[in-house]
PDB file of C-alpha atoms and ligand atoms in Angstrom:
ATOM      1  CA  MET A   1      59.342  38.610  26.241  1.00 89.00           C
ATOM      2  CA  LEU A   2      56.971  40.297  24.079  1.00 92.00           C
ATOM      3  CA  PRO A   3      55.639  44.132  23.487  1.00 92.00           C
ATOM      4  CA  ALA A   4      52.736  43.562  24.257  1.00 90.00           C
ATOM      5  CA  ASP A   5      53.780  42.292  28.209  1.00 95.00           C
ATOM      6  CA  LEU A   6      54.599  46.009  29.388  1.00 97.00           C
ATOM      7  CA  ALA A   7      51.897  45.977  31.970  1.00 98.00           C
ATOM      8  CA  VAL A   8      49.589  49.178  30.475  1.00 98.00           C
ATOM      9  CA  GLY A   9      49.081  51.842  33.938  1.00 98.00           C
ATOM     10  CA  GLY A  10      47.509  54.597  30.908  1.00 97.00           C
ATOM     11  CA  PHE A  11      48.491  56.179  28.215  1.00 98.00           C
ATOM     12  CA  ALA A  12      48.540  59.770  26.791  1.00 98.00           C
ATOM     13  CA  PRO A  13      47.969  59.946  22.272  1.00 97.00           C
ATOM     14  CA  LEU A  14      49.342  63.845  22.356  1.00 97.00           C
ATOM     15  CA  SER A  15      52.354  65.202  24.750  1.00 97.00           C
ATOM     16  CA  THR A  16      54.242  68.496  23.798  1.00 96.00           C
ATOM     17  CA  CYS A  17      55.926  68.416  27.701  1.00 95.00           C
ATOM     18  CA  ASP A  18      57.602  64.530  28.419  1.00 97.00           C
ATOM     19  CA  TRP A  19      59.495  65.658  25.549  1.00 98.00           C
ATOM     20  CA  PRO A  20      60.568  69.389  25.220  1.00 96.00           C
ATOM     21  CA  GLY A  21      60.887  69.735  21.956  1.00 96.00           C
ATOM     22  CA  GLU A  22      58.707  66.783  20.253  1.00 98.00           C
ATOM     23  CA  LEU A  23      55.743  65.868  19.705  1.00 98.00           C
ATOM     24  CA  VAL A  24      54.509  62.419  20.876  1.00 98.00           C
ATOM     25  CA  ALA A  25      52.708  59.301  22.231  1.00 98.00           C
ATOM     26  CA  THR A  26      53.373  58.780  26.319  1.00 98.00           C
ATOM     27  CA  VAL A  27      53.200  55.483  27.503  1.00 98.00           C
ATOM     28  CA  PHE A  28      52.337  54.980  31.514  1.00 98.00           C
ATOM     29  CA  CYS A  29      53.612  51.496  32.594  1.00 98.00           C
ATOM     30  CA  GLN A  30      52.907  50.347  35.795  1.00 98.00           C
ATOM     31  CA  GLY A  31      55.050  49.495  38.602  1.00 98.00           C
ATOM     32  CA  CYS A  32      58.021  51.618  40.748  1.00 98.00           C
ATOM     33  CA  PRO A  33      60.424  49.678  42.902  1.00 98.00           C
ATOM     34  CA  PHE A  34      60.659  53.942  44.540  1.00 97.00           C
ATOM     35  CA  ALA A  35      58.300  55.295  47.212  1.00 96.00           C
ATOM     36  CA  CYS A  36      59.089  59.486  47.294  1.00 96.00           C
ATOM     37  CA  ARG A  37      57.462  61.559  49.680  1.00 94.00           C
ATOM     38  CA  TYR A  38      56.366  63.897  46.085  1.00 95.00           C
ATOM     39  CA  CYS A  39      55.205  61.333  43.503  1.00 96.00           C
ATOM     40  CA  HIS A  40      52.253  62.158  41.936  1.00 92.00           C
ATOM     41  CA  ASN A  41      51.212  59.130  40.172  1.00 91.00           C
ATOM     42  CA  THR A  42      51.370  56.105  43.231  1.00 94.00           C
ATOM     43  CA  ASP A  43      48.519  54.669  42.033  1.00 95.00           C
ATOM     44  CA  LEU A  44      51.150  53.982  39.459  1.00 97.00           C
ATOM     45  CA  ILE A  45      53.400  52.277  41.887  1.00 96.00           C
ATOM     46  CA  PRO A  46      52.193  49.206  43.068  1.00 96.00           C
ATOM     47  CA  PRO A  47      52.772  46.668  39.788  1.00 95.00           C
ATOM     48  CA  GLY A  48      50.150  44.391  38.365  1.00 93.00           C
ATOM     49  CA  PRO A  49      49.067  45.149  34.831  1.00 93.00           C
ATOM     50  CA  GLY A  50      47.973  48.166  34.817  1.00 94.00           C
ATOM     51  CA  ALA A  51      44.766  49.097  33.959  1.00 95.00           C
ATOM     52  CA  GLY A  52      45.240  51.434  30.775  1.00 96.00           C
ATOM     53  CA  PRO A  53      45.010  49.885  27.525  1.00 97.00           C
ATOM     54  CA  ASP A  54      47.053  47.498  26.077  1.00 96.00           C
ATOM     55  CA  PHE A  55      50.380  47.201  24.531  1.00 97.00           C
ATOM     56  CA  GLY A  56      49.043  45.494  20.677  1.00 96.00           C
ATOM     57  CA  THR A  57      46.305  47.859  21.568  1.00 97.00           C
ATOM     58  CA  ILE A  58      48.715  50.987  21.693  1.00 98.00           C
ATOM     59  CA  LEU A  59      51.013  49.520  18.774  1.00 98.00           C
ATOM     60  CA  ALA A  60      48.194  49.309  16.164  1.00 97.00           C
ATOM     61  CA  LEU A  61      46.811  53.417  17.219  1.00 98.00           C
ATOM     62  CA  LEU A  62      50.936  54.339  17.029  1.00 98.00           C
ATOM     63  CA  ASP A  63      50.976  52.744  13.810  1.00 98.00           C
ATOM     64  CA  LYS A  64      47.396  55.694  12.404  1.00 97.00           C
ATOM     65  CA  ARG A  65      49.314  58.433  13.430  1.00 96.00           C
ATOM     66  CA  ARG A  66      53.023  57.233  12.110  1.00 96.00           C
ATOM     67  CA  GLY A  67      54.185  60.664  10.056  1.00 93.00           C
ATOM     68  CA  LEU A  68      51.834  62.977  12.520  1.00 95.00           C
ATOM     69  CA  LEU A  69      54.606  62.173  15.955  1.00 97.00           C
ATOM     70  CA  ASP A  70      57.931  62.664  16.541  1.00 97.00           C
ATOM     71  CA  GLY A  71      59.044  59.954  18.627  1.00 98.00           C
ATOM     72  CA  VAL A  72      56.779  57.506  21.914  1.00 98.00           C
ATOM     73  CA  VAL A  73      57.811  58.084  25.405  1.00 98.00           C
ATOM     74  CA  PHE A  74      57.709  54.575  28.089  1.00 98.00           C
ATOM     75  CA  SER A  75      57.116  57.187  30.857  1.00 98.00           C
ATOM     76  CA  GLY A  76      55.836  55.451  34.339  1.00 94.00           C
ATOM     77  CA  GLY A  77      55.836  54.071  36.901  1.00 95.00           C
ATOM     78  CA  GLU A  78      59.247  52.843  36.229  1.00 98.00           C
ATOM     79  CA  PRO A  79      59.953  51.456  32.299  1.00 98.00           C
ATOM     80  CA  THR A  80      61.707  50.262  33.271  1.00 98.00           C
ATOM     81  CA  LEU A  81      60.699  48.506  35.924  1.00 97.00           C
ATOM     82  CA  GLN A  82      59.658  45.695  33.374  1.00 95.00           C
ATOM     83  CA  ARG A  83      61.764  43.003  31.423  1.00 95.00           C
ATOM     84  CA  ALA A  84      59.684  43.839  28.448  1.00 97.00           C
ATOM     85  CA  LEU A  85      60.659  47.334  27.600  1.00 98.00           C
ATOM     86  CA  PRO A  86      63.331  46.472  25.227  1.00 98.00           C
ATOM     87  CA  GLU A  87      60.846  44.525  22.337  1.00 98.00           C
ATOM     88  CA  ALA A  88      57.960  47.327  23.323  1.00 98.00           C
ATOM     89  CA  ALA A  89      60.671  50.013  22.325  1.00 98.00           C
ATOM     90  CA  ALA A  90      62.264  48.160  19.745  1.00 98.00           C
ATOM     91  CA  ALA A  91      58.087  47.733  18.385  1.00 98.00           C
ATOM     92  CA  VAL A  92      58.366  51.708  18.582  1.00 98.00           C
ATOM     93  CA  ARG A  93      61.153  52.208  16.880  1.00 97.00           C
ATOM     94  CA  ALA A  94      60.063  49.330  14.144  1.00 97.00           C
ATOM     95  CA  LEU A  95      56.856  51.436  12.795  1.00 97.00           C
ATOM     96  CA  GLY A  96      59.693  54.028  12.488  1.00 97.00           C
ATOM     97  CA  PHE A  97      59.262  56.913  15.475  1.00 98.00           C
ATOM     98  CA  GLN A  98      61.975  57.371  18.243  1.00 98.00           C
ATOM     99  CA  VAL A  99      61.668  56.972  21.329  1.00 98.00           C
ATOM    100  CA  GLY A 100      62.046  58.714  24.460  1.00 98.00           C
ATOM    101  CA  LEU A 101      62.868  57.365  28.178  1.00 98.00           C
ATOM    102  CA  HIS A 102      61.840  58.496  31.903  1.00 98.00           C
ATOM    103  CA  THR A 103      63.620  56.607  34.713  1.00 98.00           C
ATOM    104  CA  ALA A 104      65.005  57.454  37.967  1.00 98.00           C
ATOM    105  CA  GLY A 105      67.819  54.502  37.522  1.00 98.00           C
ATOM    106  CA  PRO A 106      67.245  52.100  40.101  1.00 98.00           C
ATOM    107  CA  TYR A 107      67.760  49.265  37.330  1.00 98.00           C
ATOM    108  CA  PRO A 108      71.147  49.669  35.651  1.00 98.00           C
ATOM    109  CA  GLY A 109      71.614  46.518  33.677  1.00 98.00           C
ATOM    110  CA  ARG A 110      68.669  46.659  32.436  1.00 98.00           C
ATOM    111  CA  LEU A 111      69.078  50.534  31.668  1.00 98.00           C
ATOM    112  CA  VAL A 112      71.622  49.890  29.440  1.00 98.00           C
ATOM    113  CA  ARG A 113      69.850  46.842  28.006  1.00 97.00           C
ATOM    114  CA  VAL A 114      67.528  49.543  26.760  1.00 98.00           C
ATOM    115  CA  LEU A 115      69.616  52.139  25.571  1.00 98.00           C
ATOM    116  CA  PRO A 116      70.312  50.630  22.210  1.00 98.00           C
ATOM    117  CA  LEU A 117      67.408  51.216  21.069  1.00 98.00           C
ATOM    118  CA  VAL A 118      66.410  54.971  22.514  1.00 98.00           C
ATOM    119  CA  ASP A 119      67.213  58.033  21.087  1.00 98.00           C
ATOM    120  CA  TRP A 120      66.383  60.708  24.515  1.00 98.00           C
ATOM    121  CA  VAL A 121      66.288  60.211  28.484  1.00 98.00           C
ATOM    122  CA  GLY A 122      64.818  62.041  31.214  1.00 98.00           C
ATOM    123  CA  PHE A 123      66.550  61.351  33.551  1.00 98.00           C
ATOM    124  CA  ASP A 124      64.988  62.067  37.319  1.00 98.00           C
ATOM    125  CA  VAL A 125      67.898  63.040  39.910  1.00 98.00           C
ATOM    126  CA  LYS A 126      66.480  62.714  43.675  1.00 97.00           C
ATOM    127  CA  ALA A 127      68.476  64.652  45.729  1.00 97.00           C
ATOM    128  CA  PRO A 128      73.177  64.027  46.242  1.00 97.00           C
ATOM    129  CA  PHE A 129      73.179  60.523  46.244  1.00 97.00           C
ATOM    130  CA  SER A 130      73.480  60.069  49.077  1.00 96.00           C
ATOM    131  CA  ASP A 131      71.153  61.396  50.099  1.00 96.00           C
ATOM    132  CA  TYR A 132      68.365  59.064  48.170  1.00 97.00           C
ATOM    133  CA  ASP A 133      67.291  57.257  50.673  1.00 96.00           C
ATOM    134  CA  ARG A 134      64.807  59.662  52.736  1.00 94.00           C
ATOM    135  CA  ILE A 135      62.777  60.556  48.882  1.00 96.00           C
ATOM    136  CA  THR A 136      62.892  57.828  48.215  1.00 97.00           C
ATOM    137  CA  GLY A 137      61.917  55.047  50.811  1.00 96.00           C
ATOM    138  CA  VAL A 138      64.374  52.253  49.903  1.00 97.00           C
ATOM    139  CA  ALA A 139      68.004  52.030  51.128  1.00 97.00           C
ATOM    140  CA  GLY A 140      70.909  51.493  48.332  1.00 97.00           C
ATOM    141  CA  SER A 141      68.393  53.969  46.105  1.00 98.00           C
ATOM    142  CA  GLY A 142      71.053  56.675  46.142  1.00 98.00           C
ATOM    143  CA  GLU A 143      73.964  53.744  44.536  1.00 97.00           C
ATOM    144  CA  ARG A 144      71.349  51.741  41.962  1.00 98.00           C
ATOM    145  CA  ALA A 145      70.857  55.499  39.963  1.00 98.00           C
ATOM    146  CA  LYS A 146      74.238  56.939  40.411  1.00 97.00           C
ATOM    147  CA  ALA A 147      74.881  53.121  38.355  1.00 98.00           C
ATOM    148  CA  SER A 148      72.763  53.774  36.369  1.00 98.00           C
ATOM    149  CA  LEU A 149      73.997  57.600  35.258  1.00 97.00           C
ATOM    150  CA  LEU A 150      77.161  57.061  34.993  1.00 97.00           C
ATOM    151  CA  ALA A 151      75.966  54.404  32.233  1.00 97.00           C
ATOM    152  CA  LEU A 152      73.682  56.277  30.077  1.00 97.00           C
ATOM    153  CA  VAL A 153      76.262  60.111  30.894  1.00 97.00           C
ATOM    154  CA  GLU A 154      79.058  56.565  29.513  1.00 97.00           C
ATOM    155  CA  SER A 155      76.251  55.444  25.984  1.00 97.00           C
ATOM    156  CA  GLY A 156      76.640  59.515  24.569  1.00 97.00           C
ATOM    157  CA  VAL A 157      72.825  58.669  25.112  1.00 98.00           C
ATOM    158  CA  ALA A 158      71.076  62.427  24.892  1.00 97.00           C
ATOM    159  CA  VAL A 159      69.291  63.636  28.283  1.00 97.00           C
ATOM    160  CA  ASP A 160      67.957  66.557  29.823  1.00 97.00           C
ATOM    161  CA  VAL A 161      68.260  66.019  34.403  1.00 97.00           C
ATOM    162  CA  ARG A 162      66.012  66.683  36.219  1.00 97.00           C
ATOM    163  CA  THR A 163      64.739  67.637  39.500  1.00 97.00           C
ATOM    164  CA  THR A 164      61.697  68.127  41.690  1.00 96.00           C
ATOM    165  CA  VAL A 165      61.648  70.400  44.567  1.00 95.00           C
ATOM    166  CA  HIS A 166      60.367  70.544  47.497  1.00 95.00           C
ATOM    167  CA  ALA A 167      61.840  72.671  50.599  1.00 92.00           C
ATOM    168  CA  SER A 168      61.897  70.521  53.205  1.00 93.00           C
ATOM    169  CA  LEU A 169      63.571  67.212  51.575  1.00 94.00           C
ATOM    170  CA  LEU A 170      65.749  70.073  49.625  1.00 96.00           C
ATOM    171  CA  LYS A 171      67.420  72.873  51.401  1.00 95.00           C
ATOM    172  CA  ASP A 172      70.189  75.125  49.344  1.00 95.00           C
ATOM    173  CA  ASP A 173      72.413  73.392  49.859  1.00 96.00           C
ATOM    174  CA  ASP A 174      72.032  69.693  49.053  1.00 97.00           C
ATOM    175  CA  LEU A 175      71.653  71.533  45.711  1.00 96.00           C
ATOM    176  CA  ALA A 176      74.394  72.762  45.720  1.00 96.00           C
ATOM    177  CA  ARG A 177      76.018  69.210  45.957  1.00 97.00           C
ATOM    178  CA  LEU A 178      74.086  67.589  43.769  1.00 97.00           C
ATOM    179  CA  ASP A 179      75.080  70.153  41.414  1.00 96.00           C
ATOM    180  CA  GLY A 180      78.655  69.297  41.963  1.00 96.00           C
ATOM    181  CA  GLU A 181      77.520  65.603  41.553  1.00 96.00           C
ATOM    182  CA  LEU A 182      76.429  66.445  38.102  1.00 96.00           C
ATOM    183  CA  ALA A 183      79.314  68.261  37.079  1.00 96.00           C
ATOM    184  CA  SER A 184      81.983  66.173  38.386  1.00 94.00           C
ATOM    185  CA  VAL A 185      80.885  63.550  35.272  1.00 92.00           C
ATOM    186  CA  GLY A 186      80.750  65.950  32.570  1.00 93.00           C
ATOM    187  CA  LEU A 187      76.862  66.999  32.947  1.00 94.00           C
ATOM    188  CA  GLY A 188      75.556  70.567  33.993  1.00 89.00           C
ATOM    189  CA  PRO A 189      73.533  71.337  36.621  1.00 92.00           C
ATOM    190  CA  THR A 190      69.310  69.863  37.308  1.00 93.00           C
ATOM    191  CA  ARG A 191      66.699  71.320  34.853  1.00 94.00           C
ATOM    192  CA  ARG A 192      64.787  72.503  38.590  1.00 95.00           C
ATOM    193  CA  GLN A 193      61.556  70.761  38.740  1.00 92.00           C
ATOM    194  CA  PRO A 194      58.035  72.395  41.434  1.00 90.00           C
ATOM    195  CA  PHE A 195      56.671  70.201  43.544  1.00 93.00           C
ATOM    196  CA  ARG A 196      53.290  69.367  42.479  1.00 92.00           C
ATOM    197  CA  ALA A 197      50.710  69.213  45.168  1.00 91.00           C
ATOM    198  CA  GLU A 198      48.072  66.934  42.327  1.00 90.00           C
ATOM    199  CA  GLY A 199      47.966  63.722  43.349  1.00 90.00           C
ATOM    200  CA  CYS A 200      50.542  63.756  46.579  1.00 93.00           C
ATOM    201  CA  ARG A 201      49.200  61.527  49.498  1.00 91.00           C
ATOM    202  CA  ASP A 202      52.077  63.146  52.141  1.00 91.00           C
ATOM    203  CA  ALA A 203      50.797  65.236  54.396  1.00 93.00           C
ATOM    204  CA  GLU A 204      53.338  66.811  55.930  1.00 91.00           C
ATOM    205  CA  LEU A 205      54.251  68.176  51.975  1.00 93.00           C
ATOM    206  CA  LEU A 206      51.197  69.090  51.446  1.00 93.00           C
ATOM    207  CA  ALA A 207      50.750  71.761  54.667  1.00 91.00           C
ATOM    208  CA  GLY A 208      54.662  72.203  54.291  1.00 78.00           C
TER     209      GLY A 208
HETATM  210  S1  SF4 B 301      60.329  57.141  40.999  1.00 71.74           S
HETATM  211 FE1  SF4 B 301      59.298  58.926  39.585  1.00 71.74          FE
HETATM  212  S2  SF4 B 301      56.989  57.236  40.031  1.00 71.74           S
HETATM  213 FE2  SF4 B 301      58.325  55.956  41.305  1.00 71.74          FE
HETATM  214  S3  SF4 B 301      57.612  56.736  43.274  1.00 71.74           S
HETATM  215 FE3  SF4 B 301      59.396  58.097  42.765  1.00 71.74          FE
HETATM  216  S4  SF4 B 301      58.270  60.176  41.776  1.00 71.74           S
HETATM  217 FE4  SF4 B 301      56.664  58.181  41.773  1.00 71.74          FE
END
């Protein structure tokens, strides 16, 4: 795989919120194996070439931003869907940038392979792990996410764990169970993110 094989759905040349405390550019990777009901990036779910600039063009632009940005975040979609992610992350590091990664952890093996190239991870925890399927729509997704999170904790890479909350999907006792599961692996409570209606295509959630 080459860095240029990364399928890009979009690119934000400047972000102050995708990696808290850091000034970054964000690469939105195309494709995600989950179908979360509250997803606000549904255009990024189908795998494919993506509507964004090609990654070679992004690298050329980043080359001119050396010293002006702290890092580059790979977001999505789901970046670990793409086999070119390690090469893309290595290319970014070679330019002198830190690397951030947003993931929901659907591919534990691929996450483990890319972690040595990553400085920080924003990990989306959807629900208590036994309840994942009703959020993601994918059988077995909780087991995969749990394996990824355990590997991440084991790696020692800095992590921000966050959960999107819609009252009809996660009740207070669900969140308490989730926090208990995270505490058992040494992580603090998830940072709650409110549901965002913008981009969501689930009529029931939008009505609720
Ligand atoms: S994991 Fe993220 S990108 Fe994928 S469907 Fe869920 S919210 Fe959307």
